[in-house]
Amino acid sequence: MILHYDHIDSTNRVAKDLIAEGTPSGTIVRAAAQSAGKGQYGRVFESPQGGLYFSLVLEPDLPLDQSPLITLATGLACLRVLEGQFSLSPLIKWPNDIYLAGKKVAGILCENVIKPGLDGPTATVIVGVGMNANNQVSDFADEIQPLITTLFEHLHHRIDLDVLLADLTRAIVGQVTRLKHERAIVLTEWQQADLLMGRSVVYLHDSRSLTGTGLGVTAQGTYRIREDSGLEHQVIGGQLRLSSA
Ligand code: BTN
């Protein structure tokens, strides 16, 4: 089932309501624009007309503690579609941002809805993807314009968002399915597109910060950072960025 709204607050919010009503895995909620798109860290994800904004409901056959990997698999899926369909060369900034030539072109927000089960709790996952596509940088708020890009800025022509949605959802299901038997290969492929690998990064969590060198993801989906002292950390949940950014 695909639900298409012209304008809605957040497709992730609608997907959550549909899950409560028993919607099946595979449901897609799409909007041409959002007024309160949900981003990481409680931020609003700016969603003007021309972008592709959707939430895919998935019931992955994975243990609950592997759900952080779904964000990584979704990032890899976005990467493969942008490479394969448009010959672009994106990179992924852990855990959920897709970058083109140093600027963000897409963001991913996966949210879990936990249900009790006979063999322990299971998660239905809302895979939310927002991609700046047929819009232009000038369509966004002044303060984020220097940080973002759109597919239009790279391709110089408009693309068919219906086709992009079909390609992305197929690729996401494919990459998430691979996590069950090919997790290590998926992570190796992800690692090859890691924007932060070997670079100087800052990790912010609550009021604490950590500076070091990005070392890539672990099998659990956490990110490794090595401080100049040699001390290594595995982080999850906070913000990680290039220290020059
Ligand atoms: C981020 O970059 O912080 C994550 C952004 C995720 C945005 C998408 S747009 C479609 C879906 N619905 C939402 O409300 N958020 C996600």
PDB file of C-alpha atoms and ligand atoms in Angstrom:
ATOM      1  CA  MET A   1       0.000   0.000   0.000  1.00  0.00           C
ATOM      2  CA  ILE A   2       1.278   3.490  -0.885  1.00  0.00           C
ATOM      3  CA  LEU A   3      -0.341   6.534   0.727  1.00  0.00           C
ATOM      4  CA  HIS A   4       0.503   9.806  -0.990  1.00  0.00           C
ATOM      5  CA  TYR A   5      -0.103  13.174   0.662  1.00  0.00           C
ATOM      6  CA  ASP A   6       0.430  16.564  -0.957  1.00  0.00           C
ATOM      7  CA  HIS A   7       1.288  18.143   2.362  1.00  0.00           C
ATOM      8  CA  ILE A   8       1.512  16.522   5.785  1.00  0.00           C
ATOM      9  CA  ASP A   9       3.377  17.185   9.035  1.00  0.00           C
ATOM     10  CA  SER A  10       5.564  14.052   8.947  1.00  0.00           C
ATOM     11  CA  THR A  11       5.352  10.768   7.038  1.00  0.00           C
ATOM     12  CA  ASN A  12       7.065   9.008   9.990  1.00  0.00           C
ATOM     13  CA  ARG A  13       4.272  10.260  12.270  1.00  0.00           C
ATOM     14  CA  VAL A  14       1.582   8.949   9.865  1.00  0.00           C
ATOM     15  CA  ALA A  15       3.425   5.612   9.559  1.00  0.00           C
ATOM     16  CA  LYS A  16       3.474   5.274  13.353  1.00  0.00           C
ATOM     17  CA  ASP A  17      -0.314   5.774  13.498  1.00  0.00           C
ATOM     18  CA  LEU A  18      -0.798   3.209  10.722  1.00  0.00           C
ATOM     19  CA  ILE A  19       1.325   0.642  12.584  1.00  0.00           C
ATOM     20  CA  ALA A  20      -0.924   1.108  15.628  1.00  0.00           C
ATOM     21  CA  GLU A  21      -3.855   0.272  13.313  1.00  0.00           C
ATOM     22  CA  GLY A  22      -2.088  -2.909  12.095  1.00  0.00           C
ATOM     23  CA  THR A  23      -0.757  -1.788   8.693  1.00  0.00           C
ATOM     24  CA  PRO A  24       1.388  -4.522   7.069  1.00  0.00           C
ATOM     25  CA  SER A  25       5.124  -4.518   6.424  1.00  0.00           C
ATOM     26  CA  GLY A  26       5.793  -2.845   3.076  1.00  0.00           C
ATOM     27  CA  THR A  27       3.395   0.074   3.619  1.00  0.00           C
ATOM     28  CA  ILE A  28       4.775   3.320   2.192  1.00  0.00           C
ATOM     29  CA  VAL A  29       3.718   6.822   3.245  1.00  0.00           C
ATOM     30  CA  ARG A  30       4.884   9.578   0.925  1.00  0.00           C
ATOM     31  CA  ALA A  31       4.461  13.348   0.935  1.00  0.00           C
ATOM     32  CA  ALA A  32       5.216  16.021  -1.658  1.00  0.00           C
ATOM     33  CA  ALA A  33       6.108  18.360   1.228  1.00  0.00           C
ATOM     34  CA  GLN A  34       6.176  18.181   5.043  1.00  0.00           C
ATOM     35  CA  SER A  35       5.553  20.922   7.591  1.00  0.00           C
ATOM     36  CA  ALA A  36       7.263  19.127  10.501  1.00  0.00           C
ATOM     37  CA  GLY A  37       9.519  16.482   8.961  1.00  0.00           C
ATOM     38  CA  LYS A  38      11.292  14.657  11.788  1.00  0.00           C
ATOM     39  CA  GLY A  39      15.090  14.715  11.731  1.00  0.00           C
ATOM     40  CA  GLN A  40      17.733  13.318  14.058  1.00  0.00           C
ATOM     41  CA  TYR A  41      18.172  14.827  17.538  1.00  0.00           C
ATOM     42  CA  GLY A  42      14.578  16.151  17.520  1.00  0.00           C
ATOM     43  CA  ARG A  43      15.356  18.599  14.721  1.00  0.00           C
ATOM     44  CA  VAL A  44      12.913  19.550  11.994  1.00  0.00           C
ATOM     45  CA  PHE A  45      13.907  18.215   8.575  1.00  0.00           C
ATOM     46  CA  GLU A  46      13.149  20.941   6.075  1.00  0.00           C
ATOM     47  CA  SER A  47      10.957  19.401   3.386  1.00  0.00           C
ATOM     48  CA  PRO A  48      10.008  21.851   0.616  1.00  0.00           C
ATOM     49  CA  GLN A  49       8.213  20.845  -2.609  1.00  0.00           C
ATOM     50  CA  GLY A  50      10.411  18.998  -5.087  1.00  0.00           C
ATOM     51  CA  GLY A  51      12.063  16.636  -2.612  1.00  0.00           C
ATOM     52  CA  LEU A  52      11.224  12.979  -2.017  1.00  0.00           C
ATOM     53  CA  TYR A  53       9.919  12.311   1.496  1.00  0.00           C
ATOM     54  CA  PHE A  54       8.734   8.851   2.486  1.00  0.00           C
ATOM     55  CA  SER A  55       8.452   6.321   5.280  1.00  0.00           C
ATOM     56  CA  LEU A  56       8.627   2.585   4.641  1.00  0.00           C
ATOM     57  CA  VAL A  57       7.194   0.221   7.252  1.00  0.00           C
ATOM     58  CA  LEU A  58       9.348  -2.882   7.688  1.00  0.00           C
ATOM     59  CA  GLU A  59       9.215  -5.943   9.921  1.00  0.00           C
ATOM     60  CA  PRO A  60      12.788  -7.136   9.476  1.00  0.00           C
ATOM     61  CA  ASP A  61      13.758 -10.671  10.398  1.00  0.00           C
ATOM     62  CA  LEU A  62      16.489  -9.438  12.736  1.00  0.00           C
ATOM     63  CA  PRO A  63      17.080  -9.401  16.499  1.00  0.00           C
ATOM     64  CA  LEU A  64      16.124  -6.150  18.183  1.00  0.00           C
ATOM     65  CA  ASP A  65      19.726  -5.306  19.097  1.00  0.00           C
ATOM     66  CA  GLN A  66      20.597  -5.198  15.384  1.00  0.00           C
ATOM     67  CA  SER A  67      18.138  -2.406  14.597  1.00  0.00           C
ATOM     68  CA  PRO A  68      20.897   0.295  14.384  1.00  0.00           C
ATOM     69  CA  LEU A  69      22.132  -1.628  11.339  1.00  0.00           C
ATOM     70  CA  ILE A  70      18.905  -0.851   9.473  1.00  0.00           C
ATOM     71  CA  THR A  71      19.919   2.816   9.285  1.00  0.00           C
ATOM     72  CA  LEU A  72      23.277   1.758   7.828  1.00  0.00           C
ATOM     73  CA  ALA A  73      21.648  -0.624   5.313  1.00  0.00           C
ATOM     74  CA  THR A  74      19.270   2.167   4.259  1.00  0.00           C
ATOM     75  CA  GLY A  75      22.210   4.527   3.734  1.00  0.00           C
ATOM     76  CA  LEU A  76      23.915   1.912   1.559  1.00  0.00           C
ATOM     77  CA  ALA A  77      20.688   1.467  -0.431  1.00  0.00           C
ATOM     78  CA  CYS A  78      20.479   5.241  -1.093  1.00  0.00           C
ATOM     79  CA  LEU A  79      24.119   5.239  -2.132  1.00  0.00           C
ATOM     80  CA  ARG A  80      23.667   2.373  -4.611  1.00  0.00           C
ATOM     81  CA  VAL A  81      20.623   4.021  -6.216  1.00  0.00           C
ATOM     82  CA  LEU A  82      22.403   7.373  -6.631  1.00  0.00           C
ATOM     83  CA  GLU A  83      25.441   5.612  -8.102  1.00  0.00           C
ATOM     84  CA  GLY A  84      23.481   3.240 -10.323  1.00  0.00           C
ATOM     85  CA  GLN A  85      20.745   5.536 -11.627  1.00  0.00           C
ATOM     86  CA  PHE A  86      22.617   8.836 -11.865  1.00  0.00           C
ATOM     87  CA  SER A  87      26.344   7.945 -11.905  1.00  0.00           C
ATOM     88  CA  LEU A  88      26.848  10.111  -8.807  1.00  0.00           C
ATOM     89  CA  SER A  89      29.511   9.394  -6.182  1.00  0.00           C
ATOM     90  CA  PRO A  90      27.896   9.898  -2.760  1.00  0.00           C
ATOM     91  CA  LEU A  91      29.407   9.174   0.652  1.00  0.00           C
ATOM     92  CA  ILE A  92      27.699   8.362   3.960  1.00  0.00           C
ATOM     93  CA  LYS A  93      28.234  10.292   7.171  1.00  0.00           C
ATOM     94  CA  TRP A  94      27.557   8.012  10.118  1.00  0.00           C
ATOM     95  CA  PRO A  95      24.917   7.094  10.846  1.00  0.00           C
ATOM     96  CA  ASN A  96      22.320   8.575   8.548  1.00  0.00           C
ATOM     97  CA  ASP A  97      23.353  11.341   6.157  1.00  0.00           C
ATOM     98  CA  ILE A  98      24.090  11.019   2.446  1.00  0.00           C
ATOM     99  CA  TYR A  99      26.580  13.523   1.084  1.00  0.00           C
ATOM    100  CA  LEU A 100      27.426  14.667  -2.447  1.00  0.00           C
ATOM    101  CA  ALA A 101      30.612  16.678  -2.919  1.00  0.00           C
ATOM    102  CA  GLY A 102      30.759  17.531   0.784  1.00  0.00           C
ATOM    103  CA  LYS A 103      27.111  18.606   1.171  1.00  0.00           C
ATOM    104  CA  LYS A 104      24.100  16.763   2.551  1.00  0.00           C
ATOM    105  CA  VAL A 105      21.630  15.539  -0.064  1.00  0.00           C
ATOM    106  CA  ALA A 106      19.561  13.118   2.045  1.00  0.00           C
ATOM    107  CA  GLY A 107      18.819  12.129   5.621  1.00  0.00           C
ATOM    108  CA  ILE A 108      17.475   8.943   7.164  1.00  0.00           C
ATOM    109  CA  LEU A 109      15.479   8.570  10.356  1.00  0.00           C
ATOM    110  CA  CYS A 110      14.622   5.015  11.436  1.00  0.00           C
ATOM    111  CA  GLU A 111      12.216   4.682  14.350  1.00  0.00           C
ATOM    112  CA  ASN A 112      11.288   1.440  16.123  1.00  0.00           C
ATOM    113  CA  VAL A 113       7.826   0.495  17.324  1.00  0.00           C
ATOM    114  CA  ILE A 114       8.377  -2.305  19.838  1.00  0.00           C
ATOM    115  CA  LYS A 115       5.817  -5.113  20.237  1.00  0.00           C
ATOM    116  CA  PRO A 116       5.917  -7.929  22.793  1.00  0.00           C
ATOM    117  CA  GLY A 117       6.222 -11.404  21.223  1.00  0.00           C
ATOM    118  CA  LEU A 118       6.315 -15.028  22.406  1.00  0.00           C
ATOM    119  CA  ASP A 119      10.094 -15.166  21.806  1.00  0.00           C
ATOM    120  CA  GLY A 120      10.700 -11.696  23.218  1.00  0.00           C
ATOM    121  CA  PRO A 121       9.997  -8.216  21.877  1.00  0.00           C
ATOM    122  CA  THR A 122      10.141  -7.499  18.143  1.00  0.00           C
ATOM    123  CA  ALA A 123      10.404  -4.219  16.302  1.00  0.00           C
ATOM    124  CA  THR A 124       8.432  -2.819  13.441  1.00  0.00           C
ATOM    125  CA  VAL A 125      10.749  -0.239  11.879  1.00  0.00           C
ATOM    126  CA  ILE A 126       9.718   3.022  10.254  1.00  0.00           C
ATOM    127  CA  VAL A 127      12.425   3.770   7.691  1.00  0.00           C
ATOM    128  CA  GLY A 128      12.106   7.488   6.951  1.00  0.00           C
ATOM    129  CA  VAL A 129      14.054   8.960   4.037  1.00  0.00           C
ATOM    130  CA  GLY A 130      14.158  12.577   2.919  1.00  0.00           C
ATOM    131  CA  MET A 131      16.058  13.337  -0.284  1.00  0.00           C
ATOM    132  CA  ASN A 132      16.611  16.780  -1.786  1.00  0.00           C
ATOM    133  CA  ALA A 133      15.785  15.979  -5.390  1.00  0.00           C
ATOM    134  CA  ASN A 134      14.047  18.357  -7.821  1.00  0.00           C
ATOM    135  CA  ASN A 135      14.374  21.328  -5.484  1.00  0.00           C
ATOM    136  CA  GLN A 136      17.138  23.913  -5.435  1.00  0.00           C
ATOM    137  CA  VAL A 137      19.327  25.062  -2.574  1.00  0.00           C
ATOM    138  CA  SER A 138      17.582  28.443  -2.652  1.00  0.00           C
ATOM    139  CA  ASP A 139      14.322  26.690  -1.629  1.00  0.00           C
ATOM    140  CA  PHE A 140      15.809  26.075   1.844  1.00  0.00           C
ATOM    141  CA  ALA A 141      16.316  28.334   4.874  1.00  0.00           C
ATOM    142  CA  ASP A 142      19.334  30.640   4.575  1.00  0.00           C
ATOM    143  CA  GLU A 143      21.200  29.053   7.483  1.00  0.00           C
ATOM    144  CA  ILE A 144      21.264  25.547   6.015  1.00  0.00           C
ATOM    145  CA  GLN A 145      21.926  26.540   2.387  1.00  0.00           C
ATOM    146  CA  PRO A 146      25.740  26.331   2.729  1.00  0.00           C
ATOM    147  CA  LEU A 147      25.428  22.796   4.141  1.00  0.00           C
ATOM    148  CA  ILE A 148      23.118  21.096   1.660  1.00  0.00           C
ATOM    149  CA  THR A 149      22.745  20.201  -1.984  1.00  0.00           C
ATOM    150  CA  THR A 150      20.058  18.642  -4.195  1.00  0.00           C
ATOM    151  CA  LEU A 151      20.083  16.116  -7.032  1.00  0.00           C
ATOM    152  CA  PHE A 152      18.952  18.907  -9.381  1.00  0.00           C
ATOM    153  CA  GLU A 153      22.087  20.919  -8.561  1.00  0.00           C
ATOM    154  CA  HIS A 154      24.199  17.963  -9.705  1.00  0.00           C
ATOM    155  CA  LEU A 155      22.146  16.597 -12.608  1.00  0.00           C
ATOM    156  CA  HIS A 156      20.783  19.902 -14.001  1.00  0.00           C
ATOM    157  CA  HIS A 157      17.500  18.230 -14.880  1.00  0.00           C
ATOM    158  CA  ARG A 158      14.427  17.080 -13.002  1.00  0.00           C
ATOM    159  CA  ILE A 159      14.007  13.400 -12.252  1.00  0.00           C
ATOM    160  CA  ASP A 160      10.908  11.202 -11.938  1.00  0.00           C
ATOM    161  CA  LEU A 161      10.224  10.938  -8.204  1.00  0.00           C
ATOM    162  CA  ASP A 162       7.902   7.932  -8.670  1.00  0.00           C
ATOM    163  CA  VAL A 163      10.776   5.988 -10.215  1.00  0.00           C
ATOM    164  CA  LEU A 164      13.185   7.193  -7.521  1.00  0.00           C
ATOM    165  CA  LEU A 165      10.763   6.052  -4.801  1.00  0.00           C
ATOM    166  CA  ALA A 166      10.390   2.610  -6.401  1.00  0.00           C
ATOM    167  CA  ASP A 167      14.167   2.236  -6.808  1.00  0.00           C
ATOM    168  CA  LEU A 168      14.893   3.346  -3.240  1.00  0.00           C
ATOM    169  CA  THR A 169      12.270   1.176  -1.558  1.00  0.00           C
ATOM    170  CA  ARG A 170      13.394  -1.880  -3.553  1.00  0.00           C
ATOM    171  CA  ALA A 171      17.030  -1.182  -2.673  1.00  0.00           C
ATOM    172  CA  ILE A 172      16.234  -0.652   1.042  1.00  0.00           C
ATOM    173  CA  VAL A 173      14.341  -3.941   1.305  1.00  0.00           C
ATOM    174  CA  GLY A 174      17.234  -5.656  -0.507  1.00  0.00           C
ATOM    175  CA  GLN A 175      19.972  -4.246   1.730  1.00  0.00           C
ATOM    176  CA  VAL A 176      17.996  -4.864   4.960  1.00  0.00           C
ATOM    177  CA  THR A 177      17.375  -8.468   3.831  1.00  0.00           C
ATOM    178  CA  ARG A 178      21.138  -8.916   3.282  1.00  0.00           C
ATOM    179  CA  LEU A 179      21.755  -8.048   6.954  1.00  0.00           C
ATOM    180  CA  LYS A 180      20.529 -11.485   8.018  1.00  0.00           C
ATOM    181  CA  HIS A 181      23.135 -13.559   6.142  1.00  0.00           C
ATOM    182  CA  GLU A 182      25.624 -11.034   4.740  1.00  0.00           C
ATOM    183  CA  ARG A 183      25.980  -8.542   7.556  1.00  0.00           C
ATOM    184  CA  ALA A 184      29.782  -8.394   7.379  1.00  0.00           C
ATOM    185  CA  ILE A 185      29.720  -7.748   3.622  1.00  0.00           C
ATOM    186  CA  VAL A 186      27.087  -5.030   3.997  1.00  0.00           C
ATOM    187  CA  LEU A 187      29.219  -3.332   6.651  1.00  0.00           C
ATOM    188  CA  THR A 188      32.366  -3.637   4.512  1.00  0.00           C
ATOM    189  CA  GLU A 189      30.528  -2.004   1.621  1.00  0.00           C
ATOM    190  CA  TRP A 190      29.249   0.715   3.948  1.00  0.00           C
ATOM    191  CA  GLN A 191      32.800   1.278   5.192  1.00  0.00           C
ATOM    192  CA  GLN A 192      33.999   1.922   1.633  1.00  0.00           C
ATOM    193  CA  ALA A 193      31.686   4.952   1.462  1.00  0.00           C
ATOM    194  CA  ASP A 194      32.431   6.277   4.968  1.00  0.00           C
ATOM    195  CA  LEU A 195      32.868  10.064   4.794  1.00  0.00           C
ATOM    196  CA  LEU A 196      34.522  10.198   8.231  1.00  0.00           C
ATOM    197  CA  MET A 197      37.023   7.343   7.918  1.00  0.00           C
ATOM    198  CA  GLY A 198      40.525   8.479   8.886  1.00  0.00           C
ATOM    199  CA  ARG A 199      39.378  12.071   9.278  1.00  0.00           C
ATOM    200  CA  SER A 200      39.389  14.365  12.268  1.00  0.00           C
ATOM    201  CA  VAL A 201      35.964  14.220  13.941  1.00  0.00           C
ATOM    202  CA  VAL A 202      34.102  15.658  16.909  1.00  0.00           C
ATOM    203  CA  TYR A 203      31.465  13.649  18.769  1.00  0.00           C
ATOM    204  CA  LEU A 204      28.889  15.552  20.805  1.00  0.00           C
ATOM    205  CA  HIS A 205      26.611  13.860  23.326  1.00  0.00           C
ATOM    206  CA  ASP A 206      24.624  15.743  25.958  1.00  0.00           C
ATOM    207  CA  SER A 207      27.089  18.394  27.085  1.00  0.00           C
ATOM    208  CA  ARG A 208      30.203  16.262  26.472  1.00  0.00           C
ATOM    209  CA  SER A 209      32.439  16.284  23.431  1.00  0.00           C
ATOM    210  CA  LEU A 210      35.154  13.989  22.158  1.00  0.00           C
ATOM    211  CA  THR A 211      37.729  14.770  19.466  1.00  0.00           C
ATOM    212  CA  GLY A 212      39.621  12.137  17.515  1.00  0.00           C
ATOM    213  CA  THR A 213      39.976  10.232  14.264  1.00  0.00           C
ATOM    214  CA  GLY A 214      37.106   8.329  12.629  1.00  0.00           C
ATOM    215  CA  LEU A 215      37.786   4.583  12.422  1.00  0.00           C
ATOM    216  CA  GLY A 216      34.546   3.240  10.929  1.00  0.00           C
ATOM    217  CA  VAL A 217      31.574   1.188  12.088  1.00  0.00           C
ATOM    218  CA  THR A 218      31.461  -1.898  14.266  1.00  0.00           C
ATOM    219  CA  ALA A 219      29.370  -5.047  13.721  1.00  0.00           C
ATOM    220  CA  GLN A 220      26.777  -3.534  16.077  1.00  0.00           C
ATOM    221  CA  GLY A 221      26.509  -0.274  14.114  1.00  0.00           C
ATOM    222  CA  THR A 222      28.389   1.886  16.645  1.00  0.00           C
ATOM    223  CA  TYR A 223      31.163   4.182  15.369  1.00  0.00           C
ATOM    224  CA  ARG A 224      34.812   3.936  16.460  1.00  0.00           C
ATOM    225  CA  ILE A 225      36.833   7.026  17.306  1.00  0.00           C
ATOM    226  CA  ARG A 226      40.487   7.148  18.405  1.00  0.00           C
ATOM    227  CA  GLU A 227      41.575  10.073  20.547  1.00  0.00           C
ATOM    228  CA  ASP A 228      45.059  11.527  19.951  1.00  0.00           C
ATOM    229  CA  SER A 229      46.127   9.783  23.183  1.00  0.00           C
ATOM    230  CA  GLY A 230      45.391   6.454  21.472  1.00  0.00           C
ATOM    231  CA  LEU A 231      42.290   5.758  23.575  1.00  0.00           C
ATOM    232  CA  GLU A 232      39.493   4.245  21.492  1.00  0.00           C
ATOM    233  CA  HIS A 233      35.761   4.781  21.965  1.00  0.00           C
ATOM    234  CA  GLN A 234      32.639   3.303  20.401  1.00  0.00           C
ATOM    235  CA  VAL A 235      29.869   5.851  20.169  1.00  0.00           C
ATOM    236  CA  ILE A 236      26.150   5.753  19.401  1.00  0.00           C
ATOM    237  CA  GLY A 237      23.282   8.178  19.793  1.00  0.00           C
ATOM    238  CA  GLY A 238      25.051  11.536  19.708  1.00  0.00           C
ATOM    239  CA  GLN A 239      26.176  13.771  16.860  1.00  0.00           C
ATOM    240  CA  LEU A 240      29.332  13.046  14.941  1.00  0.00           C
ATOM    241  CA  ARG A 241      30.812  15.588  12.556  1.00  0.00           C
ATOM    242  CA  LEU A 242      34.012  16.571  10.830  1.00  0.00           C
ATOM    243  CA  SER A 243      36.004  18.766  13.172  1.00  0.00           C
ATOM    244  CA  SER A 244      36.454  21.283  10.335  1.00  0.00           C
ATOM    245  CA  ALA A 245      32.664  21.546   9.819  1.00  0.00           C
TER     246      ALA A 245
HETATM  247  C1  BTN B   1      18.035  13.722   9.381  1.00  0.00           C
HETATM  248  O1  BTN B   1      18.708  14.102   8.415  1.00  0.00           O
HETATM  249  O2  BTN B   1      18.185  14.195  10.499  1.00  0.00           O
HETATM  250  C2  BTN B   1      16.988  12.668   9.166  1.00  0.00           C
HETATM  251  C3  BTN B   1      15.925  13.189   8.258  1.00  0.00           C
HETATM  252  C4  BTN B   1      14.825  12.209   7.930  1.00  0.00           C
HETATM  253  C5  BTN B   1      13.721  12.901   7.176  1.00  0.00           C
HETATM  254  C6  BTN B   1      12.695  11.967   6.613  1.00  0.00           C
HETATM  255  S1  BTN B   1      11.625  12.792   5.482  1.00  0.00           S
HETATM  256  C7  BTN B   1      10.558  11.435   5.463  1.00  0.00           C
HETATM  257  C8  BTN B   1      10.493  10.890   6.872  1.00  0.00           C
HETATM  258  N1  BTN B   1       9.443  11.546   7.618  1.00  0.00           N
HETATM  259  C9  BTN B   1       9.935  12.298   8.602  1.00  0.00           C
HETATM  260  O3  BTN B   1       9.246  12.989   9.370  1.00  0.00           O
HETATM  261  N2  BTN B   1      11.281  12.205   8.643  1.00  0.00           N
HETATM  262  C10 BTN B   1      11.775  11.305   7.622  1.00  0.00           C
END
